[in-house]
PDB file of C-alpha atoms in Angstrom:
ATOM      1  CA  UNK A   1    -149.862 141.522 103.301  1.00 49.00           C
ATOM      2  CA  UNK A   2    -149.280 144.756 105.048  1.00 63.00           C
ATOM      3  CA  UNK A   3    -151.896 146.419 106.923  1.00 77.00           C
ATOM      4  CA  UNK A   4    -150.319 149.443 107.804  1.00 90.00           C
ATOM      5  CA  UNK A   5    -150.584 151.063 104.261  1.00 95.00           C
ATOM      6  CA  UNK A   6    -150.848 154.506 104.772  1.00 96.00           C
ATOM      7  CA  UNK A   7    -148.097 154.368 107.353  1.00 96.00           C
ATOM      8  CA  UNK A   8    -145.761 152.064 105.095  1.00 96.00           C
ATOM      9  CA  UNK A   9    -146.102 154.477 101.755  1.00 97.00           C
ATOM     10  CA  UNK A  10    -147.295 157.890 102.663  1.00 97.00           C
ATOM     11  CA  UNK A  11    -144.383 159.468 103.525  1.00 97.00           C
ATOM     12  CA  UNK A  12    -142.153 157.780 100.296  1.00 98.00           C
ATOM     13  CA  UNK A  13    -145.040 158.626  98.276  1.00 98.00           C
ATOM     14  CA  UNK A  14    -145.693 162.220  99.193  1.00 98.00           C
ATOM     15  CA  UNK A  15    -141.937 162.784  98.957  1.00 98.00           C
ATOM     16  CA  UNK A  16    -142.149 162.013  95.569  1.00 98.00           C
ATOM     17  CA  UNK A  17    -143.912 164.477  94.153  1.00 97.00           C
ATOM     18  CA  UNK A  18    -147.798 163.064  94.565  1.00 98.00           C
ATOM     19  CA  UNK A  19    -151.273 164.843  96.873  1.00 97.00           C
ATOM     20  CA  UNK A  20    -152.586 162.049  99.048  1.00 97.00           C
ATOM     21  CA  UNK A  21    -155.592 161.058 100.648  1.00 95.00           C
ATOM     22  CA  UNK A  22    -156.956 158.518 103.320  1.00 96.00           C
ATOM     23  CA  UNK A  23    -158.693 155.709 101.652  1.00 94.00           C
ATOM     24  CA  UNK A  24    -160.809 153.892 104.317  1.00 91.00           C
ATOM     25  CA  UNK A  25    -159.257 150.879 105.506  1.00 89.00           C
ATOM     26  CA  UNK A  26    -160.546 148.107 103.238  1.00 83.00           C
ATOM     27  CA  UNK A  27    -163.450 150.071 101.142  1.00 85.00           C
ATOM     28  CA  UNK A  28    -162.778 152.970  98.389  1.00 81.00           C
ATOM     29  CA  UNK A  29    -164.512 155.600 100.592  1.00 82.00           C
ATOM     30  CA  UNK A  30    -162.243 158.742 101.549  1.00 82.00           C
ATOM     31  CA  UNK A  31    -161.454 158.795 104.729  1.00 87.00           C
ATOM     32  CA  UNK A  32    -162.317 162.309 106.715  1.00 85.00           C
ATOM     33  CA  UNK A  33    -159.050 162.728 108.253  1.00 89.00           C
ATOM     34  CA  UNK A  34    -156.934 163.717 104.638  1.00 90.00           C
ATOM     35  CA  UNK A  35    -160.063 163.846 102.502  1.00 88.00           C
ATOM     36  CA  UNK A  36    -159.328 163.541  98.504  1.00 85.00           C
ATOM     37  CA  UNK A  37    -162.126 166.750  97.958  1.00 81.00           C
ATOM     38  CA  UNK A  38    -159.268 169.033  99.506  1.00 83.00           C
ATOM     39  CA  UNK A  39    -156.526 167.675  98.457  1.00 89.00           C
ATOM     40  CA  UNK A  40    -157.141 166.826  94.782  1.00 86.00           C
ATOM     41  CA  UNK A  41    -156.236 170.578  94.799  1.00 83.00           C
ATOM     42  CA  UNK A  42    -153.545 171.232  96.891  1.00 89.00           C
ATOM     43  CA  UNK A  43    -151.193 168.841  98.898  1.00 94.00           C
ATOM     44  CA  UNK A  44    -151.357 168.221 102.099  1.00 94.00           C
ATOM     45  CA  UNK A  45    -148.612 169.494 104.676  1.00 94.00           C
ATOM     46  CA  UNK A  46    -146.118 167.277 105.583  1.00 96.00           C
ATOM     47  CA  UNK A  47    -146.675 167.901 109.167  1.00 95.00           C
ATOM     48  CA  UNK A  48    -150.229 166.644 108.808  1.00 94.00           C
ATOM     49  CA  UNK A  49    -148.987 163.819 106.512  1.00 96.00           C
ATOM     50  CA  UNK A  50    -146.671 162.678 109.535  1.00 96.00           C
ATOM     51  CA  UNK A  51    -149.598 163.116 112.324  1.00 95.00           C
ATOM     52  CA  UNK A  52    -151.702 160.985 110.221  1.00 94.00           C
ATOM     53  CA  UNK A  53    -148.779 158.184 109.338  1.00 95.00           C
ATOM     54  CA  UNK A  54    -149.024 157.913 113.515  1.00 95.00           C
ATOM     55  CA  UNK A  55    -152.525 158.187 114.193  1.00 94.00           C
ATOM     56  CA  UNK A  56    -154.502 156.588 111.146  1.00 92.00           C
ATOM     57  CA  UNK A  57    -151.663 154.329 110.032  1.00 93.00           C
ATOM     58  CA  UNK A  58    -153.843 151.468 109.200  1.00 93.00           C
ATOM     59  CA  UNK A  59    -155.617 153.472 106.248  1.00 94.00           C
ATOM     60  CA  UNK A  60    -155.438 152.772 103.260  1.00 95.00           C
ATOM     61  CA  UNK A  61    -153.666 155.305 100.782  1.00 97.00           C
ATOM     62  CA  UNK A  62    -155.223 157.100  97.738  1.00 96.00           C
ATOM     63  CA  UNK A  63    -153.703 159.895  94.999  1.00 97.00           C
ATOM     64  CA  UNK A  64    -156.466 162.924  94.582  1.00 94.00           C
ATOM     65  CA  UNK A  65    -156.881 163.145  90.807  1.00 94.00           C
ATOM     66  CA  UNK A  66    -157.484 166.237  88.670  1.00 91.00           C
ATOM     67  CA  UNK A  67    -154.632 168.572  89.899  1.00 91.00           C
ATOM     68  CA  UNK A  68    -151.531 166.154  90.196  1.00 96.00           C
ATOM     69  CA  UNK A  69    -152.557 163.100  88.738  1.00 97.00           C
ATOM     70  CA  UNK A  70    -155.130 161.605  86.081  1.00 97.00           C
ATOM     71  CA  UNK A  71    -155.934 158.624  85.962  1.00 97.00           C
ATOM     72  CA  UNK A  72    -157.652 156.162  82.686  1.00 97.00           C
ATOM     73  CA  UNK A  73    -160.302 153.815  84.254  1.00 96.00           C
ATOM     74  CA  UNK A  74    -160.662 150.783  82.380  1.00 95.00           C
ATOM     75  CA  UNK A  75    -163.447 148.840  83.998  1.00 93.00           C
ATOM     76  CA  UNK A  76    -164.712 146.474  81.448  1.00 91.00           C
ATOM     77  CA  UNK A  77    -164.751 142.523  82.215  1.00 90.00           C
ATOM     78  CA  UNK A  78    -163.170 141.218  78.490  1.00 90.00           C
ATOM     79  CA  UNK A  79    -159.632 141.166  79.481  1.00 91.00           C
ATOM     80  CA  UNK A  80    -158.638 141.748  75.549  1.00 90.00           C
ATOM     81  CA  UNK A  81    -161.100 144.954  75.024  1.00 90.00           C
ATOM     82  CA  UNK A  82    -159.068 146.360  77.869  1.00 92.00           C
ATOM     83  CA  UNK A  83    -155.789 145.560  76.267  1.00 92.00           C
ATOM     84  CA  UNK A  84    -156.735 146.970  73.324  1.00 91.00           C
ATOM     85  CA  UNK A  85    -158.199 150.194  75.180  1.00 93.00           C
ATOM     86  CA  UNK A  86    -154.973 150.484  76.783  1.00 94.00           C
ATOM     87  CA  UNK A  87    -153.534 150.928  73.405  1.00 93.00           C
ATOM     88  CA  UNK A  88    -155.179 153.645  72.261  1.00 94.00           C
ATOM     89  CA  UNK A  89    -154.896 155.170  75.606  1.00 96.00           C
ATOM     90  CA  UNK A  90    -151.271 155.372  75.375  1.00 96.00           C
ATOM     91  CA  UNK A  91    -150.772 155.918  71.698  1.00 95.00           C
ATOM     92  CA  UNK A  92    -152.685 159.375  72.549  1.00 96.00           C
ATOM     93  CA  UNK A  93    -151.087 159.936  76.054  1.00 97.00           C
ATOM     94  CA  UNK A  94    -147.782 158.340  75.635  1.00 97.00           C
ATOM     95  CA  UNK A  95    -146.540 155.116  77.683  1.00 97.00           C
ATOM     96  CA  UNK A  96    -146.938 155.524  81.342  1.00 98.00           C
ATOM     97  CA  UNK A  97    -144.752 153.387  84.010  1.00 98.00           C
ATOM     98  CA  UNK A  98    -147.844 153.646  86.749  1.00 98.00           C
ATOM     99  CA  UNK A  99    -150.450 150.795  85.895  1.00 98.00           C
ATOM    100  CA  UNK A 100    -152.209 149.909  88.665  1.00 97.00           C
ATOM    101  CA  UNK A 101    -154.976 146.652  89.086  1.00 96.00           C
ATOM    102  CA  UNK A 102    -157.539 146.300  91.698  1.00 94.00           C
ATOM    103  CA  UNK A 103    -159.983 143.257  90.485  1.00 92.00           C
ATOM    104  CA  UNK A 104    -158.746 141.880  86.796  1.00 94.00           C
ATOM    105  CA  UNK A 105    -158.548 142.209  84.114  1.00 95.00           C
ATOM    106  CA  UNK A 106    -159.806 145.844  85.344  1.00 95.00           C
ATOM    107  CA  UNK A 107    -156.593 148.826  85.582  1.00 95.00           C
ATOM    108  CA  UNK A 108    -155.924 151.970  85.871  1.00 97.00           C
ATOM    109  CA  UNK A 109    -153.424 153.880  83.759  1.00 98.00           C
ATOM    110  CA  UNK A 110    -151.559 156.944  85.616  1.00 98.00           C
ATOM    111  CA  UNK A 111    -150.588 160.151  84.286  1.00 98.00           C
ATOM    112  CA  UNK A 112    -149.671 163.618  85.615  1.00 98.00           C
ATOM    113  CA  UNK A 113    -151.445 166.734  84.890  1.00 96.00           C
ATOM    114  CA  UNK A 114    -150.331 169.741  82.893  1.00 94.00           C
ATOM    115  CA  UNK A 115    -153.753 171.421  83.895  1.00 91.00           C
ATOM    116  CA  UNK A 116    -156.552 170.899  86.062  1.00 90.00           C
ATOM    117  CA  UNK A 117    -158.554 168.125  84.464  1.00 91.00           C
ATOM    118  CA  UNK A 118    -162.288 167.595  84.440  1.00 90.00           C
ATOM    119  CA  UNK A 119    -163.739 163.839  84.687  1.00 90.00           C
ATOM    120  CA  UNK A 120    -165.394 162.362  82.207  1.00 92.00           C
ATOM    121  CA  UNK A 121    -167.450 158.913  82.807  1.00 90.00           C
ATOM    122  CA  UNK A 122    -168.516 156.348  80.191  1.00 92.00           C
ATOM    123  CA  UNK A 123    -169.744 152.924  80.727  1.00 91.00           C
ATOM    124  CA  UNK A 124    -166.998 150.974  81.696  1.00 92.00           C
ATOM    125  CA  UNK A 125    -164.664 153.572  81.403  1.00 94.00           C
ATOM    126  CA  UNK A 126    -163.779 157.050  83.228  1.00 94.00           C
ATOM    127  CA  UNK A 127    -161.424 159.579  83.488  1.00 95.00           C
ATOM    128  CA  UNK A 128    -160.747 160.692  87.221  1.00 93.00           C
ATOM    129  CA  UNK A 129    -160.505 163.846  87.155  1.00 91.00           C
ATOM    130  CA  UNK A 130    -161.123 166.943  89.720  1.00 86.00           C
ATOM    131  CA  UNK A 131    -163.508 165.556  92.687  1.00 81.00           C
ATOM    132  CA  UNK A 132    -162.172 162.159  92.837  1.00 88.00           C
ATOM    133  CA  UNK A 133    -159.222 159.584  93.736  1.00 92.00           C
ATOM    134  CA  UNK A 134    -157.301 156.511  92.703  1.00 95.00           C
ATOM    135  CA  UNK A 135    -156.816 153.952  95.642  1.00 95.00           C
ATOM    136  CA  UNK A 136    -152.837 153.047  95.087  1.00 96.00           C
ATOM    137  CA  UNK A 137    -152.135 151.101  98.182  1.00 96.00           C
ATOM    138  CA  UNK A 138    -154.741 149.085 100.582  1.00 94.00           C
ATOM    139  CA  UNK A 139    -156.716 145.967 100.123  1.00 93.00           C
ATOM    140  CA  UNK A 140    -159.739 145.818  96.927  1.00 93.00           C
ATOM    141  CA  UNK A 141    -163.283 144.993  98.881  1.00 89.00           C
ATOM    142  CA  UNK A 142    -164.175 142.777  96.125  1.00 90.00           C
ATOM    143  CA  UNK A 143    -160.579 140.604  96.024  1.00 91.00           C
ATOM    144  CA  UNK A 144    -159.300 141.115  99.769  1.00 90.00           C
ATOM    145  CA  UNK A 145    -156.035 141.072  97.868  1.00 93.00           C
ATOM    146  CA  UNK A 146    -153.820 144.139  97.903  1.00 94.00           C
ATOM    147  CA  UNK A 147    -153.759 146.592  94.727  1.00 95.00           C
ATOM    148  CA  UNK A 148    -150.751 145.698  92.529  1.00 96.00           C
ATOM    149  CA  UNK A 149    -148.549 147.709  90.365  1.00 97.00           C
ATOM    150  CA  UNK A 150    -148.407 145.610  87.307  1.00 95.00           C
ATOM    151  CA  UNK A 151    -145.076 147.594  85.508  1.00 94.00           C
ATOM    152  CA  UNK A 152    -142.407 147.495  87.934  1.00 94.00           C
ATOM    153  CA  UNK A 153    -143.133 150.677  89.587  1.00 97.00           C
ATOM    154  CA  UNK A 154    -145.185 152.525  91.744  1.00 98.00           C
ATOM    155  CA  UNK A 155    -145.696 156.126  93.111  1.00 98.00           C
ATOM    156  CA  UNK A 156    -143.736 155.022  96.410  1.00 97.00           C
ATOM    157  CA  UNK A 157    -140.721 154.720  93.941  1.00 97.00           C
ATOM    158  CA  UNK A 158    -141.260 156.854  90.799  1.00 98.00           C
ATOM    159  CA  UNK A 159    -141.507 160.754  91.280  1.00 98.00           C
ATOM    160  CA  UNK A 160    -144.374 162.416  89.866  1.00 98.00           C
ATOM    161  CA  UNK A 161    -142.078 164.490  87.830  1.00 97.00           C
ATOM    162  CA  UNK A 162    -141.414 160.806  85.411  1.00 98.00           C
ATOM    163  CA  UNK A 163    -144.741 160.597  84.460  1.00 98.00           C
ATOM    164  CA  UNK A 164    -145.759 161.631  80.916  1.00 98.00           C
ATOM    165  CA  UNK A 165    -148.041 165.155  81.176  1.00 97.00           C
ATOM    166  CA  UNK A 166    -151.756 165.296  79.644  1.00 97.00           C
ATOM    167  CA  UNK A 167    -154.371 167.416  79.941  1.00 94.00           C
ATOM    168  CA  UNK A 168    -157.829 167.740  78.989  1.00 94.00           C
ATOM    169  CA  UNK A 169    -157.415 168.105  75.001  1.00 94.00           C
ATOM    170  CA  UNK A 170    -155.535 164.452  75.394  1.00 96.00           C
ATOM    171  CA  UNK A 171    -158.573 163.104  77.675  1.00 96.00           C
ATOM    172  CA  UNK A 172    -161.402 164.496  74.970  1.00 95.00           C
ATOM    173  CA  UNK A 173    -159.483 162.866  72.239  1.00 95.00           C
ATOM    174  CA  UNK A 174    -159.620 159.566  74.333  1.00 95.00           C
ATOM    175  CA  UNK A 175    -163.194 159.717  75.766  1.00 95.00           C
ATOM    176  CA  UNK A 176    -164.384 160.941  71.948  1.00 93.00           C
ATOM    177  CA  UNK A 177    -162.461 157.916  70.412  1.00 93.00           C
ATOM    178  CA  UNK A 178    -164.054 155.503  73.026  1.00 92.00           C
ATOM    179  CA  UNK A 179    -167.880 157.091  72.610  1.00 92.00           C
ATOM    180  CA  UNK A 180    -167.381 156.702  68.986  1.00 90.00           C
ATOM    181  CA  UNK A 181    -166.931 153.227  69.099  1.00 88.00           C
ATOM    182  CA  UNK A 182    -169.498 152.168  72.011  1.00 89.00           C
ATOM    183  CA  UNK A 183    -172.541 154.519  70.482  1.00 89.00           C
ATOM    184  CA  UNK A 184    -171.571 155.181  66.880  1.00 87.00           C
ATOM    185  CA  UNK A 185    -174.087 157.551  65.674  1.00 89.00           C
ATOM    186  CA  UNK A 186    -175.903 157.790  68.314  1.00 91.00           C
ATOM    187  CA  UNK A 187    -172.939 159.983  69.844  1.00 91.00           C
ATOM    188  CA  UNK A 188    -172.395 163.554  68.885  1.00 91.00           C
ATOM    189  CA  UNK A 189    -169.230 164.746  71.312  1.00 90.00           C
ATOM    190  CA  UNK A 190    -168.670 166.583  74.606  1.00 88.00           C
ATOM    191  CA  UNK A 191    -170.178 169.373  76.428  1.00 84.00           C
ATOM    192  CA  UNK A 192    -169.769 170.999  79.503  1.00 79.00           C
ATOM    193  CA  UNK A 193    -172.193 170.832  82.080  1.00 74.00           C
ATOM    194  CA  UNK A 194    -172.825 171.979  85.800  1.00 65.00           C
ATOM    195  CA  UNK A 195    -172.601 169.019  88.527  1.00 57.00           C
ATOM    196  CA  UNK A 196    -173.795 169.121  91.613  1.00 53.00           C
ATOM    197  CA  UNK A 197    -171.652 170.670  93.387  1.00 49.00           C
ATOM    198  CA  UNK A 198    -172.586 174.054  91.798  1.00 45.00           C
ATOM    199  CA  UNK A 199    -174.891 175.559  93.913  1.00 44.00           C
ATOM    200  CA  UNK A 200    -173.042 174.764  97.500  1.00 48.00           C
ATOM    201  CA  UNK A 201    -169.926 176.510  95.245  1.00 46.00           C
ATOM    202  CA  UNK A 202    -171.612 179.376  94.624  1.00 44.00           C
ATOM    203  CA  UNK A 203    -173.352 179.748  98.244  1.00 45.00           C
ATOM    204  CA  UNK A 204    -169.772 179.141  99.961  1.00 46.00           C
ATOM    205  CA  UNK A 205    -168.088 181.766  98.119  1.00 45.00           C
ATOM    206  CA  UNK A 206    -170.982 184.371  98.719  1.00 48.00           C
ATOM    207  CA  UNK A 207    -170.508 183.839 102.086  1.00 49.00           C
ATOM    208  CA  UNK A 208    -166.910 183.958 102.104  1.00 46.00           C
ATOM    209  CA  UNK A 209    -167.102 187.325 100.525  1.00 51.00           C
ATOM    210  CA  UNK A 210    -169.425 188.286 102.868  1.00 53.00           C
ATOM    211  CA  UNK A 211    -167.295 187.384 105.888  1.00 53.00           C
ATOM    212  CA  UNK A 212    -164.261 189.083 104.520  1.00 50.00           C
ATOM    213  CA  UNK A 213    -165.959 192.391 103.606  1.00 53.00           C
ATOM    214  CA  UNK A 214    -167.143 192.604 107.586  1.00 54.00           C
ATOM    215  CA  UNK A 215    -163.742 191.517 108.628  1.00 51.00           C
ATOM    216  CA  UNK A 216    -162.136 193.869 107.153  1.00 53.00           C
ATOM    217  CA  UNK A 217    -164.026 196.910 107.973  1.00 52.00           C
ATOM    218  CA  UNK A 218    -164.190 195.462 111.562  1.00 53.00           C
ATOM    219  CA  UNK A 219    -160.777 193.953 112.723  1.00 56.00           C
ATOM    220  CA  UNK A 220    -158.202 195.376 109.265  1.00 57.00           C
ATOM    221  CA  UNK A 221    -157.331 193.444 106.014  1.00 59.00           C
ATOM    222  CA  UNK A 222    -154.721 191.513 107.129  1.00 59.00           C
ATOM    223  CA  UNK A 223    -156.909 189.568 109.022  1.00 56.00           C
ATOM    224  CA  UNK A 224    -159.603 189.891 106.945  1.00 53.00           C
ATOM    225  CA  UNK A 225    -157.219 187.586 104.594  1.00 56.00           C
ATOM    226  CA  UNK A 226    -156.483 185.010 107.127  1.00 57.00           C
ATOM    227  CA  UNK A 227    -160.261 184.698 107.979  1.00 54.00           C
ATOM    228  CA  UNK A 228    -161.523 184.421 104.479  1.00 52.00           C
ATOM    229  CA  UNK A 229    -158.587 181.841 103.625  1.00 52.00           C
ATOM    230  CA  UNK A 230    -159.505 179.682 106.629  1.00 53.00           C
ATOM    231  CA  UNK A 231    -163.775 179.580 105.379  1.00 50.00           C
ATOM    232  CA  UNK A 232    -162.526 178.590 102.064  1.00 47.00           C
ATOM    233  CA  UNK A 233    -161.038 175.496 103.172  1.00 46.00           C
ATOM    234  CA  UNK A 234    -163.671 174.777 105.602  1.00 49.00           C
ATOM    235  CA  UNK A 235    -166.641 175.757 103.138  1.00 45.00           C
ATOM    236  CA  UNK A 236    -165.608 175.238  99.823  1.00 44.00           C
ATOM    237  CA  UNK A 237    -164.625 172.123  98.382  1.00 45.00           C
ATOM    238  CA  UNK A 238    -161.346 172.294  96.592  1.00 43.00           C
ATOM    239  CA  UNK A 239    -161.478 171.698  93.106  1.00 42.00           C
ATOM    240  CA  UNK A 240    -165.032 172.163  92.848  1.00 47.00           C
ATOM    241  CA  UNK A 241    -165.330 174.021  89.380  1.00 49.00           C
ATOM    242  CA  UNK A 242    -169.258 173.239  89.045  1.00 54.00           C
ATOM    243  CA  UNK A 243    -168.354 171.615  85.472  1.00 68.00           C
ATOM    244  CA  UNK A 244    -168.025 168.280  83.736  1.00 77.00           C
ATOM    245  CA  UNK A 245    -167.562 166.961  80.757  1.00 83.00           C
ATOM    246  CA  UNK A 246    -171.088 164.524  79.785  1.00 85.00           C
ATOM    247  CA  UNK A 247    -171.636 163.012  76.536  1.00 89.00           C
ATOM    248  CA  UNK A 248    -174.255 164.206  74.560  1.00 89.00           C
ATOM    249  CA  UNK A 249    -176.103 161.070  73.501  1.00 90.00           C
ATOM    250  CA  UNK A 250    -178.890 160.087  71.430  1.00 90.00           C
ATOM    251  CA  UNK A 251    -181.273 157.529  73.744  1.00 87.00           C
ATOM    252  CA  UNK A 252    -179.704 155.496  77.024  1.00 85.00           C
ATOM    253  CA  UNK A 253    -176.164 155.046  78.070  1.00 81.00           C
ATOM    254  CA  UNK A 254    -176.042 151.296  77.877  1.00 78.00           C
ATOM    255  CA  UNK A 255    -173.734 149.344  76.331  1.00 80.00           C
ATOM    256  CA  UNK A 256    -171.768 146.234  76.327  1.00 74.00           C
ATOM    257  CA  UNK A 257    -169.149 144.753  74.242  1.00 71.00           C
ATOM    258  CA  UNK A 258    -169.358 143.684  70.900  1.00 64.00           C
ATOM    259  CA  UNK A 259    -167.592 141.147  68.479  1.00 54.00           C
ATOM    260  CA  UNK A 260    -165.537 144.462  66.796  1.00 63.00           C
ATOM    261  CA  UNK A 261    -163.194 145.566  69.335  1.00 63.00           C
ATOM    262  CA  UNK A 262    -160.299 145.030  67.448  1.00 63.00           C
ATOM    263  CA  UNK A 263    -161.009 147.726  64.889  1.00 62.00           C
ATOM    264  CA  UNK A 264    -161.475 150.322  67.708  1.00 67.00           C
ATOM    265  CA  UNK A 265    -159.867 153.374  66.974  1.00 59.00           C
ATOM    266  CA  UNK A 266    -158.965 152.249  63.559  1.00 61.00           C
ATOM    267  CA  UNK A 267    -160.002 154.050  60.562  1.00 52.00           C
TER     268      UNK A 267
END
């Protein structure tokens, strides 16, 4: 088992196409030093990528999903409700070569993104979307055992670029398939709504106008661009739209599987 992860892949892996994140060594958190809220959005600099590989080389190693990547959560615990989600996952996405397992029979099914993609979270099942990561390389709390890659590849040896695209129409049709199915009528569709992260979204960028509008009647505009640049990516948290797709539902969110999962997504 290697235990340098982040060292071992992130350079083959960033090379390839993919944004990466530290994934704190042994847990799912981010880790502050390439954190996935930044760099779901943009990609990291190789220069930082190589400082890291050096000085936090015992991370683990996550992909920032929403801008580069998406990634299908399948969490449930019947091992034949997740083949069968998997599926209808790729009869709607097309068949991707990056499936990834943590703690079975739970996976993860990885795509790349022809647009910015919003998450979307159902019982036992999520889309990762902007604001969040997959963990591809590092140890699973719950196992101790390594994540595997259960098709042969992996994004250390696949380029982004060989992944089938989706976007958010694809996702809907997914996530409205699967709500069908777990709350029949009780389930009536999508809408957007603001998270939590809208209010320190809208302070952040206040301020950043702010800061630029004295900066520029103070020191020029030129600089006034380099300072307002610089406060967005300390203040403002890449990604952050203030939206997300919720489910508009009739009573709880609970549910567990039932006898019927064969006929799901069947007419």
């Amino acid at each position: 088992m290697a235990d340098n992860h982040f060292a071992t892949y992130a350079r083959q892996v960033f090379d390839n196409g993919y944004s990466i994140n530290t994934v704190v060594r042994g847990r799912k958190d981010s880790h502050p030093e390439l954190p996935r809220d930044r760099y779901c959005w943009m990609r990291p600099q190789l220069e930082d990528v190589e400082r890291v590989m050096k000085t936090h080389g015992d991370c683990g190693l996550g992909l920032p999903t929403g801008r580069f990547v998406v990634v299908i959560d399948i969490d449930t615990e019947c091992e034949r409700l997740n083949e069968r989600l998997l599926r209808i996952v790729e009869s709607i996405c097309g068949e991707t070569p990056l499936l990834r397992q943590g703690r079975p029979p739970r996976f993860s099914a990885i795509y790349s993104a022809r647009e910015p993609v919003l998450s979307i979270r159902l019982p036992q099942v999520d889309v990762l979307g902007l604001m969040t990561s997959c963990n591809a390389y590092g140890v699973h709390p719950d196992t101790g055992e390594e994540y595997k890659w259960l098709r042969g590849h992996a994004p250390h040896t696949l380029p982004l670029s060989n992944l089938p695209q989706i976007g958010n129409r694809e996702t809907l049709a997914f996530m409205n398939l699967v709500a069908g199915e777990m709350f029949r009528d009780r389930f009536s569709g999508f809408e957007l709504k603001l998270d939590d992260n809208f209010l320190p979204l809208v302070l952040a960028s206040r301020s950043v106008l702010l800061a630029q509008f004295a900066s520029r009647v103070v020191f020029g505009k030129k600089y006034a661009r380099r300072r307002a640049q610089r406060e967005i990516y300390q203040s403002i948290r890449s990604g952050c739209w203030g939206l997300t797709f919720a489910p508009r539902i009739d009573g709880p969110i609970q549910w567990t599987p039932d006898s019927n999962i064969d006929g799901w997504g069947q007419e």
